[in-house]
PDB file of C-alpha atoms in Angstrom:
ATOM      1  CA  MET A1047     -16.941   8.675  -2.373  1.00 27.00           C
ATOM      2  CA  SER A1048     -17.212   8.142   1.740  1.00 27.00           C
ATOM      3  CA  PHE A1049     -13.811   5.672   3.584  1.00 26.00           C
ATOM      4  CA  GLU A1050     -15.849   6.327   6.595  1.00 30.00           C
ATOM      5  CA  THR A1051     -15.997   3.163   8.783  1.00 31.00           C
ATOM      6  CA  ASP A1052     -18.579   1.454   9.687  1.00 36.00           C
ATOM      7  CA  THR A1053     -17.533   1.880  13.848  1.00 37.00           C
ATOM      8  CA  THR A1054     -19.760  -0.783  14.922  1.00 39.00           C
ATOM      9  CA  THR A1055     -18.763  -3.801  12.953  1.00 42.00           C
ATOM     10  CA  ASP A1056     -17.447  -7.011  15.085  1.00 46.00           C
ATOM     11  CA  THR A1057     -14.137  -8.121  14.261  1.00 46.00           C
ATOM     12  CA  ALA A1058     -16.128 -11.973  14.456  1.00 50.00           C
ATOM     13  CA  THR A1059     -18.323 -10.405  11.088  1.00 59.00           C
ATOM     14  CA  ALA A1060     -16.673 -12.237   8.106  1.00 62.00           C
ATOM     15  CA  LEU A1061     -15.000 -10.274   4.869  1.00 68.00           C
ATOM     16  CA  PRO A1062     -17.208 -10.547   1.510  1.00 76.00           C
ATOM     17  CA  LEU A1063     -14.579 -13.112  -0.473  1.00 86.00           C
ATOM     18  CA  PRO A1064     -14.125 -16.901   0.315  1.00 88.00           C
ATOM     19  CA  ALA A1065     -11.142 -18.031   3.222  1.00 90.00           C
ATOM     20  CA  GLY A1066      -7.808 -18.802   2.234  1.00 93.00           C
ATOM     21  CA  ARG A1067      -4.612 -17.353   0.371  1.00 95.00           C
ATOM     22  CA  TRP A1068      -5.375 -14.944  -2.019  1.00 94.00           C
ATOM     23  CA  ALA A1069      -1.980 -14.073  -3.796  1.00 94.00           C
ATOM     24  CA  LEU A1070      -1.527 -10.737  -5.824  1.00 95.00           C
ATOM     25  CA  ASP A1071      -2.195 -10.156  -9.972  1.00 95.00           C
ATOM     26  CA  PRO A1072       0.788  -7.430 -10.206  1.00 94.00           C
ATOM     27  CA  LEU A1073       0.063  -6.726 -13.102  1.00 93.00           C
ATOM     28  CA  HIS A1074      -3.087  -5.050 -12.482  1.00 94.00           C
ATOM     29  CA  SER A1075      -1.898  -3.430  -9.500  1.00 96.00           C
ATOM     30  CA  ALA A1076       0.923  -0.995  -8.542  1.00 97.00           C
ATOM     31  CA  VAL A1077       1.551   1.396  -6.481  1.00 97.00           C
ATOM     32  CA  ASN A1078       2.251   5.027  -6.786  1.00 97.00           C
ATOM     33  CA  PHE A1079       2.854   8.453  -3.784  1.00 95.00           C
ATOM     34  CA  THR A1080       2.579  11.631  -4.273  1.00 96.00           C
ATOM     35  CA  ILE A1081       4.696  14.203  -2.399  1.00 93.00           C
ATOM     36  CA  ARG A1082       5.224  17.916  -2.425  1.00 91.00           C
ATOM     37  CA  HIS A1083       7.597  19.775  -4.303  1.00 90.00           C
ATOM     38  CA  LEU A1084       8.682  23.469  -3.180  1.00 90.00           C
ATOM     39  CA  GLY A1085       5.221  23.320  -1.802  1.00 84.00           C
ATOM     40  CA  ILE A1086       3.451  24.599  -4.742  1.00 88.00           C
ATOM     41  CA  SER A1087       2.934  21.022  -6.529  1.00 90.00           C
ATOM     42  CA  LYS A1088       3.062  18.114  -6.167  1.00 93.00           C
ATOM     43  CA  VAL A1089       5.724  15.396  -8.184  1.00 93.00           C
ATOM     44  CA  ARG A1090       3.529  12.094  -8.517  1.00 95.00           C
ATOM     45  CA  GLY A1091       5.246   8.894  -8.835  1.00 95.00           C
ATOM     46  CA  ARG A1092       4.930   5.383  -8.323  1.00 96.00           C
ATOM     47  CA  PHE A1093       6.667   1.768  -8.081  1.00 96.00           C
ATOM     48  CA  THR A1094       7.570  -1.060 -10.214  1.00 96.00           C
ATOM     49  CA  GLN A1095       8.425  -3.621  -7.730  1.00 97.00           C
ATOM     50  CA  PHE A1096       6.714  -4.873  -4.921  1.00 96.00           C
ATOM     51  CA  ASP A1097       4.378  -8.539  -3.399  1.00 96.00           C
ATOM     52  CA  ALA A1098       1.840  -8.854  -1.262  1.00 96.00           C
ATOM     53  CA  GLU A1099      -1.091 -11.032  -0.398  1.00 95.00           C
ATOM     54  CA  LEU A1100      -3.943 -11.451   1.277  1.00 95.00           C
ATOM     55  CA  VAL A1101      -4.391 -14.054   4.277  1.00 94.00           C
ATOM     56  CA  VAL A1102      -9.097 -13.924   4.056  1.00 92.00           C
ATOM     57  CA  GLY A1103      -9.399 -15.498   7.378  1.00 90.00           C
ATOM     58  CA  GLU A1104     -13.194 -17.309   8.456  1.00 87.00           C
ATOM     59  CA  THR A1105     -13.274 -13.670  11.323  1.00 84.00           C
ATOM     60  CA  LEU A1106     -11.706 -10.580  10.430  1.00 85.00           C
ATOM     61  CA  ASP A1107      -9.522 -11.608  13.238  1.00 86.00           C
ATOM     62  CA  GLY A1108      -8.748 -13.921  11.047  1.00 89.00           C
ATOM     63  CA  THR A1109      -7.578 -11.929   8.118  1.00 90.00           C
ATOM     64  CA  ALA A1110      -4.405 -10.373   7.245  1.00 93.00           C
ATOM     65  CA  VAL A1111      -2.205  -8.657   3.787  1.00 95.00           C
ATOM     66  CA  ASN A1112       0.980  -8.445   4.559  1.00 96.00           C
ATOM     67  CA  ALA A1113       3.248  -6.006   1.474  1.00 96.00           C
ATOM     68  CA  THR A1114       7.229  -5.708   0.548  1.00 96.00           C
ATOM     69  CA  ILE A1115       8.422  -2.330  -1.507  1.00 96.00           C
ATOM     70  CA  ALA A1116      11.526  -2.551  -3.334  1.00 96.00           C
ATOM     71  CA  LEU A1117      12.280   0.939  -2.814  1.00 95.00           C
ATOM     72  CA  ALA A1118      14.773   1.051  -5.569  1.00 96.00           C
ATOM     73  CA  SER A1119      12.311   0.302  -8.146  1.00 97.00           C
ATOM     74  CA  ILE A1120      11.237   4.241  -7.310  1.00 95.00           C
ATOM     75  CA  ASP A1121      10.020   6.017 -10.563  1.00 96.00           C
ATOM     76  CA  THR A1122       8.537   9.854 -11.173  1.00 94.00           C
ATOM     77  CA  GLY A1123       9.100   9.539 -14.943  1.00 94.00           C
ATOM     78  CA  ASN A1124      12.512  11.223 -14.481  1.00 93.00           C
ATOM     79  CA  PRO A1125      15.236   9.025 -14.805  1.00 95.00           C
ATOM     80  CA  ASP A1126      18.424  11.435 -13.483  1.00 92.00           C
ATOM     81  CA  ARG A1127      15.396  12.794 -10.830  1.00 90.00           C
ATOM     82  CA  ASP A1128      15.107   8.743  -9.733  1.00 93.00           C
ATOM     83  CA  ALA A1129      19.288   7.873  -9.769  1.00 94.00           C
ATOM     84  CA  HIS A1130      18.919  11.009  -6.744  1.00 90.00           C
ATOM     85  CA  VAL A1131      16.129   9.536  -4.514  1.00 89.00           C
ATOM     86  CA  ARG A1132      17.930   6.149  -4.520  1.00 93.00           C
ATOM     87  CA  ALA A1133      21.366   7.724  -3.326  1.00 91.00           C
ATOM     88  CA  SER A1134      22.706   8.258   0.491  1.00 86.00           C
ATOM     89  CA  ASP A1135      21.936  11.367   1.077  1.00 82.00           C
ATOM     90  CA  LEU A1136      18.445  10.616   0.523  1.00 85.00           C
ATOM     91  CA  LEU A1137      16.863   7.410   0.718  1.00 87.00           C
ATOM     92  CA  ASP A1138      19.826   5.477   0.501  1.00 91.00           C
ATOM     93  CA  VAL A1139      18.354   2.020  -0.688  1.00 94.00           C
ATOM     94  CA  GLU A1140      21.292   0.814  -0.046  1.00 93.00           C
ATOM     95  CA  LYS A1141      20.958   0.916   3.979  1.00 92.00           C
ATOM     96  CA  ARG A1142      16.944   1.161   2.686  1.00 92.00           C
ATOM     97  CA  PRO A1143      16.453  -1.553   0.086  1.00 95.00           C
ATOM     98  CA  THR A1144      13.097  -2.294   1.405  1.00 94.00           C
ATOM     99  CA  MET A1145       9.327  -1.169   2.843  1.00 95.00           C
ATOM    100  CA  ALA A1146       6.807  -3.805   4.144  1.00 97.00           C
ATOM    101  CA  PHE A1147       3.453  -3.488   5.507  1.00 97.00           C
ATOM    102  CA  ARG A1148       1.980  -5.684   8.428  1.00 97.00           C
ATOM    103  CA  SER A1149      -1.273  -5.422   9.051  1.00 96.00           C
ATOM    104  CA  THR A1150      -3.154  -5.925  11.994  1.00 95.00           C
ATOM    105  CA  GLY A1151      -6.710  -5.308  12.088  1.00 93.00           C
ATOM    106  CA  VAL A1152      -9.740  -4.571   9.927  1.00 91.00           C
ATOM    107  CA  THR A1153     -12.749  -2.695  10.625  1.00 88.00           C
ATOM    108  CA  GLY A1154     -15.241  -1.942   8.854  1.00 85.00           C
ATOM    109  CA  ALA A1155     -18.744  -2.988   6.065  1.00 80.00           C
ATOM    110  CA  GLY A1156     -19.751  -2.838   2.577  1.00 76.00           C
ATOM    111  CA  GLU A1157     -17.047  -1.459  -0.024  1.00 76.00           C
ATOM    112  CA  ASP A1158     -15.493   1.297   2.507  1.00 82.00           C
ATOM    113  CA  TRP A1159     -12.884  -0.656   5.498  1.00 89.00           C
ATOM    114  CA  THR A1160     -10.058   0.385   6.878  1.00 92.00           C
ATOM    115  CA  MET A1161      -6.649  -1.785   7.757  1.00 94.00           C
ATOM    116  CA  ALA A1162      -3.924  -0.198  10.215  1.00 96.00           C
ATOM    117  CA  GLY A1163      -0.457  -2.084   9.998  1.00 96.00           C
ATOM    118  CA  ASP A1164       2.978  -1.007  11.031  1.00 97.00           C
ATOM    119  CA  LEU A1165       5.469   0.404   7.888  1.00 97.00           C
ATOM    120  CA  THR A1166       8.586  -0.295   8.604  1.00 96.00           C
ATOM    121  CA  ILE A1167      11.466   1.233   6.176  1.00 94.00           C
ATOM    122  CA  GLY A1168      14.972   0.400   6.968  1.00 90.00           C
ATOM    123  CA  ASP A1169      14.620  -0.305  10.579  1.00 91.00           C
ATOM    124  CA  VAL A1170      11.733   2.396  11.247  1.00 95.00           C
ATOM    125  CA  THR A1171       8.559   1.145  11.843  1.00 97.00           C
ATOM    126  CA  ARG A1172       5.447   3.660  12.885  1.00 97.00           C
ATOM    127  CA  PRO A1173       1.713   2.717  12.786  1.00 97.00           C
ATOM    128  CA  VAL A1174       0.149   3.385   9.832  1.00 96.00           C
ATOM    129  CA  THR A1175      -4.188   3.474   8.893  1.00 96.00           C
ATOM    130  CA  LEU A1176      -4.755   2.861   5.777  1.00 96.00           C
ATOM    131  CA  ALA A1177      -9.016   3.719   4.465  1.00 96.00           C
ATOM    132  CA  VAL A1178      -9.953   0.727   1.616  1.00 94.00           C
ATOM    133  CA  GLU A1179     -12.200   0.640  -0.210  1.00 92.00           C
ATOM    134  CA  PHE A1180     -13.669  -2.985  -1.716  1.00 89.00           C
ATOM    135  CA  GLY A1181     -13.988  -2.955  -5.929  1.00 88.00           C
ATOM    136  CA  GLY A1182     -15.646  -6.438  -5.483  1.00 86.00           C
ATOM    137  CA  LEU A1183     -15.729 -10.014  -7.898  1.00 89.00           C
ATOM    138  CA  GLY A1184     -14.754  -9.670 -11.427  1.00 88.00           C
ATOM    139  CA  GLU A1185     -14.189 -12.820 -13.447  1.00 88.00           C
ATOM    140  CA  PHE A1186     -11.292 -13.862 -15.830  1.00 85.00           C
ATOM    141  CA  GLY A1187     -11.059 -16.796 -17.472  1.00 83.00           C
ATOM    142  CA  ASP A1188     -11.248 -19.917 -14.799  1.00 86.00           C
ATOM    143  CA  THR A1189     -10.505 -16.762 -11.698  1.00 88.00           C
ATOM    144  CA  ARG A1190     -11.840 -15.431 -10.336  1.00 91.00           C
ATOM    145  CA  HIS A1191     -10.470 -11.471  -8.848  1.00 92.00           C
ATOM    146  CA  ALA A1192     -10.503  -9.196  -5.817  1.00 93.00           C
ATOM    147  CA  GLY A1193      -9.572  -5.671  -6.567  1.00 93.00           C
ATOM    148  CA  PHE A1194      -9.442  -3.040  -3.947  1.00 94.00           C
ATOM    149  CA  GLU A1195      -8.510   0.486  -3.303  1.00 96.00           C
ATOM    150  CA  ALA A1196      -6.087   1.986  -0.260  1.00 96.00           C
ATOM    151  CA  THR A1197      -5.288   4.878   0.402  1.00 96.00           C
ATOM    152  CA  GLY A1198      -3.339   6.609   3.255  1.00 96.00           C
ATOM    153  CA  GLU A1199      -0.938   8.732   4.297  1.00 96.00           C
ATOM    154  CA  ILE A1200       2.287   8.652   5.654  1.00 96.00           C
ATOM    155  CA  ARG A1201       4.610  11.672   7.647  1.00 95.00           C
ATOM    156  CA  ARG A1202       8.320  10.766   6.055  1.00 91.00           C
ATOM    157  CA  SER A1203      10.499  12.537   9.384  1.00 91.00           C
ATOM    158  CA  GLU A1204       8.845   9.646  11.441  1.00 94.00           C
ATOM    159  CA  TYR A1205      10.811   6.860   9.557  1.00 91.00           C
ATOM    160  CA  GLY A1206      13.781   8.914   9.725  1.00 88.00           C
ATOM    161  CA  LEU A1207      13.853  10.315   6.029  1.00 88.00           C
ATOM    162  CA  THR A1208      14.487  14.331   6.589  1.00 84.00           C
ATOM    163  CA  PHE A1209      16.661  14.636   3.814  1.00 79.00           C
ATOM    164  CA  ALA A1210      15.393  18.154   1.592  1.00 76.00           C
ATOM    165  CA  PRO A1211      13.411  19.748   4.259  1.00 76.00           C
ATOM    166  CA  GLY A1212      12.187  22.676   2.182  1.00 79.00           C
ATOM    167  CA  MET A1213      12.078  21.548  -1.310  1.00 86.00           C
ATOM    168  CA  LEU A1214      10.142  18.093  -0.890  1.00 88.00           C
ATOM    169  CA  GLY A1215       6.676  18.182   1.541  1.00 90.00           C
ATOM    170  CA  GLU A1216       6.694  15.967   4.491  1.00 91.00           C
ATOM    171  CA  VAL A1217       3.589  14.789   3.841  1.00 94.00           C
ATOM    172  CA  VAL A1218       3.637  11.745   1.851  1.00 95.00           C
ATOM    173  CA  LYS A1219       0.279  10.303  -0.089  1.00 96.00           C
ATOM    174  CA  ILE A1220      -0.065   6.543  -0.915  1.00 96.00           C
ATOM    175  CA  GLN A1221      -2.167   5.785  -3.644  1.00 97.00           C
ATOM    176  CA  LEU A1222      -2.810   1.786  -4.289  1.00 96.00           C
ATOM    177  CA  ASP A1223      -4.596  -0.427  -6.616  1.00 96.00           C
ATOM    178  CA  MET A1224      -4.666  -3.889  -5.920  1.00 96.00           C
ATOM    179  CA  GLN A1225      -6.009  -6.856  -7.242  1.00 96.00           C
ATOM    180  CA  PHE A1226      -6.134  -9.840  -5.409  1.00 96.00           C
ATOM    181  CA  LEU A1227      -6.444 -13.761  -7.063  1.00 94.00           C
ATOM    182  CA  GLU A1228      -9.444 -16.200  -5.325  1.00 92.00           C
ATOM    183  CA  PRO A1229      -7.263 -19.258  -4.150  1.00 90.00           C
ATOM    184  CA  GLY A1230      -7.841 -22.273  -6.213  1.00 79.00           C
ATOM    185  CA  LYS A1231     -10.356 -25.107  -5.293  1.00 45.00           C
ATOM    186  CA  ASP A1232      -7.526 -26.927  -3.286  1.00 39.00           C
ATOM    187  CA  GLY A1233      -6.654 -24.597  -1.253  1.00 39.00           C
ATOM    188  CA  ALA A1234      -3.299 -23.120  -2.292  1.00 46.00           C
TER     189      ALA A1234
END
């Protein structure tokens, strides 16, 4: 599946969604990651507490995504490992309680989009780019849902997360599955 961006898309282009504030549907969304362990296998995990909002403007210039993830909600399927990762010698969730993403631009067309933004972990903010696939719109009851898959990667040392070199990989791959709820007719 291609995630290439149509670089000829003008930011005056509109997204294929009605304008307004789309709220996250947390029951149908997921924040997942993958990191290498000992360079020979992958550890997969997720964060269970997060929030996001999609603001669709009349054009791409007026479109933005903001998201916050509680780092203490890490779940790798191993409670002992999760407790260790939360500790001060590793992720240090007391010092770094959240990770936040603020988009800075959207480009693309059709199903394939690219979202640039700033990712903040603790007191470090760095640019990150996500490849975004628009899954389409679906109806459930009286509400329309918009589905997206976003993928990207970060280098953990760029955020001061230099613990366990050699044991844990430098690159963290991000996989997001998000559903947003269409704003009501009253604009809410």
